[in-house]
Amino acid sequence: MDFASIIDQGLGNILGIDTLVFVLAAIGLNMHFGYTGLLNFGQAAFVAMGAYGVGISVTYLDAPLWVGFLVGIGAATVLALLLGIPTLRLRADYLAIATIATAEIFRFVARSSTADEITGGSNGINGMAREFYALNPFPPDTYGFGPWTYSERGLWIRLFALFLIALSLVVVTLLVRSPWGRVLKGIREDEDAVRSLGKNIFAYKMQALVLGGVIGAFAGFVLSLSRGSVQPDNYATQLTFLAYTALLLGGAARIWGPVLGAVILWVTLSLTDTILRGAVSAEIIPTWLMDGVQVGQVRFILVGLALMLLMAFRPQGILGDRRELVLDAR
């Protein structure tokens, strides 16, 4: 096996598109789960709002790209309101049930033939990224060094994603260190105590749900523009669970936790995939035990086992604090 190539591929995934998308999705979940204690299992739906907001606006309505961004943010805000109004006054598990069901309902509706004229059905929406790449200031060439060498399009989409990540981190940092953020943490730890101080718990939870949802929509912008299309099956429940994995791996309620967790998750998946495929090709692993087709599933099993060990010996994640995971789940 070519270990230099394997290491290069792993390092390259630090700035991979999937990594950057999951950093944004996990930052949104960190606002929901980490700082407020909201059990949102439908982050995929917020990501889809951003992607379909841009796709429908630009492709079907022939609107400018910036209008598509506003539509995506507005759609994520409306979804948060629709989810939050009936559930945030109830126990935490009601929000969990509502969000996971909503995400799946939206995906099935988006891929159905009856919604074909709006969402493109199972074929999705294509050709929506032309205006974005027309704004690219970099002439055709290759840029970067070592494992971080990209075409002009690859560099442009990564800079866009890094800008959204930086913007999200700055906003989250300023908010959670303000009195508003301290109220959120108080709600997470003891909701009744905060209510006794005269705070409107419902309003604070709703604001956090909207903010985390909008950051999730940012992930949808990056995912759809990088692929030049919006496919409904990209927004399945698996996306939410992987975002939670990244968040718990890095550490909930920590500014850099989602960033570190997403990077470790995707670099590990890349390394295990490359090493296993190399071992199968070199017949180090016999085909009766595993073949190339099974590598994709086995790498998730290995990552799952590693996550179980992490939860057993360091449940707060790499950067987290054990006390941050103690939720007032009422």
XYZ file of N, CA, C and O in Angstrom, residues 1 12 43 81 293 328:
24
model
N 0.837 -1.205 0.000
C 0.000 0.000 0.000
C 0.866 1.247 0.000
O 1.935 1.259 0.612
N -6.000 15.869 2.827
C -6.829 16.632 1.896
C -8.263 16.751 2.359
O -8.941 17.745 2.068
N -31.987 17.981 11.534
C -31.124 19.010 10.953
C -31.037 18.864 9.432
O -30.836 19.852 8.721
N -40.094 27.861 12.952
C -41.317 28.339 13.611
C -42.397 27.264 13.597
O -43.089 27.043 14.599
N -16.765 -4.093 -2.227
C -18.117 -3.532 -2.089
C -18.470 -3.295 -0.622
O -19.207 -2.357 -0.287
N -31.568 19.279 31.051
C -32.841 19.318 31.751
C -33.910 18.924 30.735
O -34.569 19.763 30.135
